[in-house]
Coordinates of C-alpha atoms and ligand atoms in Angstrom, one line a residue:
X1 CA 58.0 0.6 -30.7
X2 CA 56.1 3.3 -32.6
X3 CA 53.0 4.9 -30.5
X4 CA 50.0 5.9 -32.3
X5 CA 49.5 9.7 -33.2
X6 CA 46.2 9.8 -30.9
X7 CA 48.0 8.5 -28.0
X8 CA 51.0 10.7 -28.8
X9 CA 48.8 13.8 -29.0
X10 CA 47.0 12.9 -25.9
X11 CA 50.2 12.3 -23.9
X12 CA 51.3 15.8 -24.8
X13 CA 48.0 17.4 -24.0
X14 CA 48.4 15.9 -20.3
X15 CA 52.0 17.2 -20.3
X16 CA 50.9 20.6 -21.1
X17 CA 48.1 20.7 -18.7
X18 CA 50.5 19.6 -15.9
X19 CA 52.7 22.5 -16.6
X20 CA 49.7 24.7 -16.9
X21 CA 48.5 23.8 -13.4
X22 CA 51.9 24.4 -12.2
X23 CA 52.2 27.8 -13.6
X24 CA 48.9 29.0 -13.0
X25 CA 50.2 32.2 -11.4
X26 CA 52.5 32.6 -14.4
X27 CA 50.5 32.7 -17.6
X28 CA 53.1 34.5 -19.4
X29 CA 55.9 31.9 -19.1
X30 CA 53.4 29.2 -20.1
X31 CA 52.0 31.2 -23.1
X32 CA 55.7 32.3 -24.1
X33 CA 57.2 29.2 -23.8
X34 CA 55.5 25.7 -23.4
X35 CA 52.4 26.5 -25.5
X36 CA 54.7 26.9 -28.5
X37 CA 56.0 23.3 -28.2
X38 CA 54.7 20.3 -30.0
X39 CA 55.6 16.9 -29.7
X40 CA 56.9 15.5 -33.2
X41 CA 57.9 11.9 -32.4
X42 CA 58.8 9.4 -29.6
X43 CA 61.3 6.7 -29.7
X44 CA 60.2 4.2 -27.0
X45 CA 63.2 2.0 -27.3
X46 CA 65.7 4.8 -27.1
X47 CA 63.6 6.6 -24.6
X48 CA 63.9 10.0 -26.7
X49 CA 61.5 12.6 -27.7
X50 CA 61.7 15.1 -30.6
X51 CA 60.2 18.6 -29.8
X52 CA 59.3 21.1 -32.1
X53 CA 58.4 24.8 -32.2
X54 CA 58.2 27.6 -34.6
X55 CA 60.0 30.0 -32.3
X56 CA 64.0 30.4 -32.5
X57 CA 63.6 32.0 -28.9
X58 CA 61.9 28.9 -27.5
X59 CA 64.0 26.5 -29.1
X60 CA 67.2 28.3 -27.7
X61 CA 65.8 28.4 -24.2
X62 CA 65.0 24.7 -24.1
X63 CA 68.2 23.6 -26.0
X64 CA 70.6 25.6 -23.5
X65 CA 69.1 23.7 -20.6
X66 CA 67.1 26.6 -19.0
X67 CA 65.4 26.0 -15.8
X68 CA 62.1 25.8 -17.8
X69 CA 63.5 22.5 -19.1
X70 CA 63.4 21.1 -15.8
X71 CA 59.6 21.7 -15.4
X72 CA 59.1 20.2 -18.9
X73 CA 61.3 16.9 -17.7
X74 CA 59.0 16.9 -14.5
X75 CA 55.8 17.0 -16.8
X76 CA 56.9 14.1 -18.8
X77 CA 58.1 12.1 -15.8
X78 CA 54.8 12.8 -14.2
X79 CA 52.7 11.7 -17.1
X80 CA 54.7 8.8 -18.7
X81 CA 56.4 7.3 -15.5
X82 CA 59.6 7.5 -17.5
X83 CA 62.3 9.9 -18.3
X84 CA 63.2 10.7 -22.0
X85 CA 66.2 12.6 -23.8
X86 CA 64.5 15.5 -25.3
X87 CA 65.8 17.4 -28.4
X88 CA 64.3 20.5 -29.9
X89 CA 63.9 21.6 -33.4
X90 CA 62.3 24.4 -35.5
X91 CA 59.7 22.8 -37.4
X92 CA 61.3 23.9 -40.7
X93 CA 64.6 22.1 -39.8
X94 CA 63.0 18.6 -39.7
X95 CA 63.0 16.7 -43.1
X96 CA 59.9 16.1 -45.0
X97 CA 58.5 12.7 -45.8
X98 CA 59.9 13.0 -49.2
X99 CA 63.5 13.6 -48.0
X100 CA 63.4 10.7 -45.6
X101 CA 62.5 8.2 -48.3
X102 CA 64.8 9.6 -50.7
X103 CA 62.4 9.4 -53.6
X104 CA 63.6 9.9 -57.2
X105 CA 61.8 12.0 -59.7
X106 CA 58.2 11.0 -59.9
X107 CA 55.9 12.4 -62.7
X108 CA 53.5 14.3 -60.1
X109 CA 56.3 15.4 -57.9
X110 CA 55.2 18.4 -55.9
X111 CA 58.4 20.7 -55.9
X112 CA 59.2 22.7 -53.1
X113 CA 57.2 21.3 -50.5
X114 CA 59.4 22.8 -47.8
X115 CA 59.1 26.3 -49.1
X116 CA 56.3 28.2 -47.4
X117 CA 55.4 31.8 -46.7
X118 CA 56.0 32.7 -43.4
X119 CA 52.8 34.3 -41.8
X120 CA 54.8 36.2 -39.4
X121 CA 56.5 38.5 -41.9
X122 CA 54.1 40.9 -42.9
X123 CA 54.1 44.8 -44.0
X124 CA 52.5 45.5 -41.0
X125 CA 55.2 44.4 -38.6
X126 CA 58.2 45.9 -41.0
X127 CA 59.3 49.0 -39.6
X128 CA 59.8 51.7 -42.4
X129 CA 62.5 54.4 -42.2
X130 CA 64.9 56.1 -44.6
X131 CA 67.1 53.0 -44.9
X132 CA 64.4 50.9 -46.5
X133 CA 61.6 53.0 -47.5
X134 CA 62.0 52.9 -51.2
X135 CA 62.2 49.1 -51.2
X136 CA 59.1 49.1 -49.3
X137 CA 57.2 51.3 -51.4
X138 CA 58.5 49.3 -54.7
X139 CA 57.5 46.2 -52.9
X140 CA 53.9 47.5 -52.1
X141 CA 53.6 48.9 -55.7
X142 CA 54.3 45.3 -57.2
X143 CA 51.9 43.6 -54.7
X144 CA 49.0 45.8 -55.8
X145 CA 50.0 45.7 -59.6
X146 CA 51.7 42.4 -60.0
X147 CA 53.4 41.7 -63.3
X148 CA 52.6 45.3 -64.7
X149 CA 55.0 47.9 -63.4
X150 CA 58.5 46.6 -62.5
X151 CA 59.3 43.2 -63.4
X152 CA 61.4 41.8 -61.8
X153 CA 61.8 43.7 -58.8
X154 CA 65.4 43.2 -57.4
X155 CA 66.3 44.0 -53.8
X156 CA 69.8 44.0 -52.6
X157 CA 71.4 44.4 -49.2
X158 CA 74.0 43.2 -46.6
X159 CA 72.9 40.2 -44.5
X160 CA 70.2 41.0 -41.7
X161 CA 68.5 44.0 -43.1
X162 CA 65.1 42.6 -44.0
X163 CA 65.2 41.1 -47.4
X164 CA 63.6 38.0 -46.7
X165 CA 60.9 39.5 -44.4
X166 CA 60.1 42.0 -47.3
X167 CA 59.9 38.8 -49.8
X168 CA 57.5 37.1 -47.4
X169 CA 55.4 40.4 -46.9
X170 CA 55.0 40.7 -50.5
X171 CA 53.8 37.2 -50.7
X172 CA 51.5 37.2 -47.9
X173 CA 50.0 40.5 -48.9
X174 CA 49.5 39.3 -52.5
X175 CA 48.0 36.0 -51.2
X176 CA 45.5 37.6 -49.1
X177 CA 44.3 39.8 -51.9
X178 CA 44.2 36.9 -54.3
X179 CA 43.5 33.7 -52.3
X180 CA 43.3 31.6 -55.1
X181 CA 46.5 32.6 -56.8
X182 CA 49.7 30.4 -56.4
X183 CA 52.6 32.3 -54.6
X184 CA 55.8 30.5 -54.5
X185 CA 58.4 31.6 -52.0
X186 CA 61.8 29.7 -52.7
X187 CA 65.4 30.2 -51.7
X188 CA 67.8 30.0 -54.5
X189 CA 69.5 27.4 -52.4
X190 CA 66.3 25.2 -52.5
X191 CA 66.1 25.8 -56.3
X192 CA 69.4 24.5 -56.9
X193 CA 68.9 21.6 -54.5
X194 CA 65.7 20.7 -56.0
X195 CA 66.8 20.9 -59.5
X196 CA 70.1 18.6 -58.5
X197 CA 67.7 16.1 -57.1
X198 CA 65.1 15.7 -59.6
X199 CA 66.2 16.9 -63.1
X200 CA 70.0 16.2 -63.2
X201 CA 70.4 12.6 -64.4
X202 CA 66.8 12.4 -65.5
X203 CA 67.1 14.5 -68.6
X204 CA 63.7 15.7 -67.9
X205 CA 63.7 19.4 -67.0
X206 CA 60.5 19.9 -69.0
X207 CA 58.4 18.5 -65.8
X208 CA 60.3 20.9 -63.7
X209 CA 60.0 24.1 -66.1
X210 CA 56.1 23.0 -66.2
X211 CA 55.8 23.2 -62.6
X212 CA 56.3 26.8 -62.7
X213 CA 53.7 27.4 -65.2
X214 CA 51.1 27.5 -62.6
X215 CA 53.0 30.0 -60.6
X216 CA 51.4 33.5 -60.3
X217 CA 54.0 35.3 -58.1
X218 CA 57.7 34.0 -57.8
X219 CA 59.8 35.0 -54.8
X220 CA 63.5 34.1 -54.9
X221 CA 65.5 34.6 -51.9
X222 CA 69.3 34.9 -52.3
X223 CA 69.8 34.6 -55.8
X224 CA 73.5 35.1 -55.5
X225 CA 73.7 31.3 -54.9
X226 CA 73.3 30.8 -58.7
X227 CA 76.7 31.8 -59.3
X228 CA 78.6 29.1 -61.4
X229 CA 75.5 26.6 -61.7
X230 CA 75.7 26.7 -65.4
X231 CA 72.6 23.9 -66.1
X232 CA 70.8 25.3 -63.2
X233 CA 71.1 28.9 -64.2
X234 CA 70.0 28.2 -68.1
X235 CA 66.9 26.4 -66.4
X236 CA 66.3 29.3 -64.2
X237 CA 66.6 31.8 -67.0
X238 CA 64.1 29.7 -69.2
X239 CA 61.7 29.8 -66.0
X240 CA 62.2 33.4 -65.3
X241 CA 61.5 34.5 -69.1
X242 CA 58.5 32.5 -69.3
X243 CA 56.9 34.0 -66.3
X244 CA 57.7 37.7 -67.1
X245 CA 56.4 37.1 -70.7
X246 CA 53.4 35.8 -69.1
X247 CA 52.8 39.0 -66.9
X248 CA 53.7 37.1 -63.6
X249 CA 55.7 38.9 -61.2
X250 CA 59.0 37.9 -59.9
X251 CA 60.8 39.4 -56.7
X252 CA 64.4 38.6 -56.2
X253 CA 66.7 39.3 -53.6
X254 CA 70.5 39.1 -53.5
X255 CA 73.5 40.3 -51.1
X256 CA 74.7 42.5 -54.0
X257 CA 73.8 44.6 -56.8
X258 CA 73.0 42.4 -60.2
X259 CA 76.2 44.0 -61.9
X260 CA 78.3 42.3 -59.0
X261 CA 77.0 38.9 -59.3
X262 CA 79.8 36.9 -60.6
X263 CA 79.6 33.4 -62.4
X264 CA 76.6 34.2 -64.0
X265 CA 75.7 34.5 -67.8
X266 CA 75.6 38.1 -68.9
X267 CA 72.1 37.6 -70.4
X268 CA 70.6 36.5 -67.0
X269 CA 72.2 39.5 -65.2
X270 CA 70.8 42.0 -67.7
X271 CA 67.3 40.3 -67.2
X272 CA 67.7 40.8 -63.5
X273 CA 68.6 44.5 -64.2
X274 CA 65.5 45.0 -66.7
X275 CA 63.0 45.8 -63.9
X276 CA 63.5 47.9 -60.9
X277 CA 66.6 47.5 -58.2
X278 CA 66.2 48.8 -54.9
X279 CA 68.7 48.5 -52.0
X280 CA 68.3 48.6 -48.2
X281 CA 70.7 50.6 -46.2
X282 CA 71.6 49.9 -42.5
X283 CA 69.0 51.3 -40.3
X284 CA 69.4 54.5 -38.2
X285 CA 69.2 54.4 -34.4
X286 CA 65.5 55.7 -34.5
X287 CA 64.3 52.9 -37.0
X288 CA 66.2 50.3 -34.8
X289 CA 64.7 51.6 -31.5
X290 CA 61.0 51.4 -33.3
X291 CA 61.9 47.8 -34.3
X292 CA 62.7 46.8 -30.7
X293 CA 59.6 48.2 -29.5
X294 CA 57.6 46.5 -32.1
X295 CA 59.6 43.1 -31.3
X296 CA 58.7 43.4 -27.6
X297 CA 54.8 44.0 -28.0
X298 CA 54.8 40.9 -30.4
X299 CA 56.0 39.0 -27.5
X300 CA 53.2 40.1 -25.7
X301 CA 55.0 42.4 -23.3
X302 CA 54.7 46.1 -22.3
X303 CA 57.3 48.4 -23.8
X304 CA 56.7 50.8 -21.2
X305 CA 58.3 48.5 -18.7
X306 CA 61.7 48.8 -20.5
X307 CA 63.9 51.7 -19.9
X308 CA 64.0 54.0 -23.0
X309 CA 67.8 54.5 -22.4
X310 CA 68.3 50.7 -22.3
X311 CA 66.5 50.2 -25.6
X312 CA 68.6 53.0 -27.3
X313 CA 71.6 51.5 -25.9
X314 CA 70.7 48.1 -27.7
X315 CA 69.8 49.9 -30.6
X316 CA 73.1 51.9 -30.8
X317 CA 75.2 48.8 -29.9
X318 CA 73.9 46.4 -32.3
X319 CA 73.2 48.8 -35.3
X320 CA 74.6 47.1 -38.4
X321 CA 72.4 44.2 -38.5
X322 CA 68.6 43.9 -37.3
X323 CA 69.2 40.0 -36.7
X324 CA 71.9 40.7 -34.5
X325 CA 69.7 43.1 -32.5
X326 CA 67.1 40.5 -32.5
X327 CA 69.8 38.3 -30.9
X328 CA 70.5 40.7 -28.3
X329 CA 66.6 41.2 -27.5
X330 CA 65.8 37.6 -27.2
X331 CA 69.0 37.4 -24.7
X332 CA 67.3 40.2 -22.7
X333 CA 64.1 38.3 -22.9
X334 CA 65.7 35.2 -21.7
X335 CA 67.0 37.2 -18.5
X336 CA 63.9 38.7 -18.0
X337 CA 61.3 36.0 -18.7
X338 CA 60.7 35.2 -15.0
X339 CA 60.4 38.8 -13.6
X340 CA 56.9 40.2 -12.6
X341 CA 54.8 42.1 -15.3
X342 CA 55.0 45.3 -13.3
X343 CA 58.8 45.4 -12.8
X344 CA 60.8 47.9 -14.8
X345 CA 63.8 46.4 -16.8
X346 CA 66.4 49.1 -16.2
X347 CA 69.5 50.2 -18.4
X348 CA 71.6 48.1 -16.2
X349 CA 69.4 45.1 -16.4
X350 CA 69.8 45.1 -20.3
X351 CA 73.5 45.9 -20.3
X352 CA 73.9 43.1 -17.8
X353 CA 71.8 40.7 -20.3
X354 CA 73.5 41.4 -23.3
X355 CA 77.3 42.1 -22.1
X356 CA 78.3 38.8 -23.4
X357 CA 77.3 39.8 -27.1
X358 CA 79.2 42.9 -26.8
X359 CA 82.5 42.4 -28.3
X360 CA 85.4 44.3 -26.9
X361 CA 89.3 44.2 -27.0
X362 CA 89.4 41.8 -23.9
X363 CA 87.0 39.7 -25.4
X364 CA 88.8 39.5 -28.8
X365 CA 91.7 37.4 -27.5
X366 CA 89.1 35.1 -26.1
X367 CA 87.4 34.1 -29.6
X368 CA 86.5 30.7 -30.0
X369 CA 85.7 28.2 -32.7
X370 CA 81.8 28.7 -31.8
X371 CA 82.0 32.3 -31.8
X372 CA 83.5 32.1 -35.7
X373 CA 80.6 29.5 -36.6
X374 CA 78.0 32.0 -35.0
X375 CA 79.5 34.9 -36.8
X376 CA 79.4 33.1 -40.3
X377 CA 76.0 31.5 -39.6
X378 CA 74.7 34.9 -38.7
X379 CA 76.1 36.7 -42.0
X380 CA 74.4 33.9 -44.1
X381 CA 71.2 34.0 -42.1
X382 CA 72.0 30.4 -40.9
X383 CA 72.0 28.8 -37.3
X384 CA 75.2 27.4 -35.8
X385 CA 73.3 24.0 -35.7
X386 CA 73.0 24.2 -39.5
X387 CA 76.6 24.7 -40.0
X388 CA 77.5 21.7 -37.2
X389 CA 75.0 19.7 -39.2
X390 CA 75.5 16.8 -42.1
X391 CA 73.5 19.1 -44.6
X392 CA 75.3 19.5 -47.7
X393 CA 73.1 22.2 -49.6
X394 CA 75.4 24.7 -51.6
X395 CA 74.7 27.6 -49.1
X396 CA 75.3 25.6 -45.8
X397 CA 78.4 23.9 -47.3
X398 CA 80.0 27.1 -48.4
X399 CA 79.2 28.6 -44.8
X400 CA 80.8 25.5 -43.1
X401 CA 84.0 25.8 -45.3
X402 CA 84.3 29.6 -44.6
X403 CA 84.0 28.9 -40.7
X404 CA 86.7 26.3 -41.3
X405 CA 89.0 28.8 -43.2
X406 CA 88.3 31.4 -40.5
X407 CA 89.1 29.2 -37.6
X408 CA 92.3 28.4 -39.2
X409 CA 92.8 31.9 -40.5
X410 CA 92.0 33.8 -37.3
X411 CA 92.3 31.5 -34.5
X412 CA 95.3 29.4 -35.8
X413 CA 93.4 26.3 -34.6
X414 CA 95.1 23.0 -35.9
X415 CA 93.1 21.1 -38.7
X416 CA 92.6 18.1 -36.2
X417 CA 91.1 20.6 -33.8
X418 CA 88.9 22.0 -36.2
X419 CA 87.9 18.4 -37.6
X420 CA 86.8 17.6 -33.6
X421 CA 84.8 20.9 -33.8
X422 CA 82.9 20.1 -37.1
X423 CA 82.9 16.5 -36.5
X424 CA 85.0 15.6 -39.7
X425 CA 88.1 14.2 -40.1
X426 CA 91.1 16.5 -40.6
X427 CA 91.7 16.0 -44.4
X428 CA 88.3 17.1 -45.2
X429 CA 88.9 20.3 -43.0
X430 CA 92.2 20.7 -45.0
X431 CA 90.6 20.4 -48.4
X432 CA 87.8 23.0 -47.5
X433 CA 90.2 25.4 -45.8
X434 CA 92.3 24.9 -48.9
X435 CA 89.5 25.6 -51.5
X436 CA 88.4 28.8 -49.7
X437 CA 92.0 29.9 -49.8
X438 CA 92.2 29.6 -53.6
X439 CA 88.5 31.1 -54.3
X440 CA 89.3 34.1 -52.3
X441 CA 92.0 34.8 -54.8
X442 CA 89.6 35.1 -57.6
X443 CA 86.2 35.8 -56.1
X444 CA 86.0 39.4 -54.9
X445 CA 82.5 38.8 -53.4
X446 CA 83.9 35.8 -51.2
X447 CA 86.8 37.9 -50.0
X448 CA 84.5 40.9 -49.1
X449 CA 82.2 38.5 -47.3
X450 CA 85.0 37.0 -45.4
X451 CA 86.3 40.6 -44.7
X452 CA 83.0 41.6 -43.2
X453 CA 82.6 38.5 -41.0
X454 CA 86.3 39.2 -39.8
X455 CA 85.2 42.7 -39.0
X456 CA 82.0 41.5 -37.2
X457 CA 84.5 39.2 -35.0
X458 CA 86.8 41.8 -34.3
X459 CA 84.6 44.6 -33.3
Ligands
ADP501 P1 68.2 39.5 -44.6 O1 67.0 38.6 -45.5 O2 68.2 40.9 -45.5 O3 69.3 38.8 -44.3 P2 66.0 39.2 -42.9 O4 64.7 39.6 -43.5 O5 66.2 37.8 -42.5 O6 67.2 39.9 -43.2 O7 65.8 40.1 -41.4 C1 66.7 39.6 -40.1 C2 65.5 39.8 -39.0 O8 65.4 41.3 -38.9 C3 64.0 39.3 -39.3 O9 63.6 38.7 -38.2 C4 63.1 40.5 -39.6 O10 61.8 40.5 -39.2 C5 64.2 41.5 -39.0 N1 64.0 42.7 -39.7 C6 64.6 43.4 -40.5 N2 64.3 44.6 -40.8 C7 63.2 44.9 -40.3 C8 62.3 46.0 -40.2 N3 62.6 47.0 -41.0 N4 61.3 45.8 -39.4 C9 61.0 44.8 -38.6 N5 61.8 43.9 -38.8 C10 62.9 43.8 -39.4
MG502 MG1 67.5 36.6 -46.2

């Protein structure tokens, strides 16, 4: 039985106000955790609730059964007189209406309805250091004078160094300056997905191409996934040219230099190279320390309460990838969420909180399938949940196959065991593992990505 939206809203209001009262002396926890949650849907028959949040941190806390979950359950029980099974999702993880109804192509299709600019990624909160200053400068220049100077701007780096952040920053900056302009942020994965869903089979790519005519600034993330997609590549080439010829700015990101993009037509690679190509290097410790300070402040916390040695320790330990550093910080915040505002978080507190994330030779022996999945997800900017899911977009399917391959290759897990972990039958696992084994013989990029993931796991 469905309940009305109004009823749902008022139920959630009551739940939050119950918690609010209980936490009247702990505003910080309420603001940081509970106020971030929304009730997405209720299934009265199954007694299930789907709860959404925009914060990864929050999702992690509640999904992992942290003690704050108890208070949430208690509040729901108090308001509804019932117990519900709760599942937590990031807003962007839930399917849109269109996906649910599985629409075929319709003439007025509004493509990429899932792709939105993330307002949290701005130039203001992007820390500039020698590792990224050129990429930031170029991004600012094209945001000020789009389509005039460097077109396209191509930014490449290893994973977790801020490409996606910069891309959104360009979009947000430009959108603020030109509120009526049309900014489109897409991942190459979404482009391929949308192309396959609406164009393949319908023979009508004109409508898809026309859709891009109204775009003033096109931001395309992770262009490397266009490799070996001939028809999609052709259409992308057409769209790319028509935008550039009309003076519209394009910004692309990739995990490698254009010349290293394999399985792509030469004319496309040479177009990517025709503007300005910039790279981002792994940050130095000072920059990482600054990033940590900014992130702590952005959570409404006081940096002065954190030992400088402790933060430097984090910056030195998680130095290769800002995403990993953020993961370590989130763990620290998780451990210190209930301490008093005036307490100082010491070097020892910090070491204890992130100890589990520091690989050492002892822990190496204990690697599990979940560690492998986490490392692959991290490398490709995904979550472990996405790798476990049934989603079959190119990027996720490839990451899943790599994770299966590494479980077999590094841990020696049986196909049946891997099948259990990934909830697939063992023949699917065998096919996937086999495929990766063959591909790495001819695809140097894939081989080097797998080496990097192995290195991260062995650290
Ligand atoms: P990439 O796209 O290169 O894999 P992301 O842009 O997703 O990396 O960055 C990973 C995380 O690190 C993001 O949360 C981003 O905000 C953060 N980050 C990376 N570089 C910086 C920086 N210089 N300043 C602030 N945050 C950063
Ligand atoms: Mg990215």
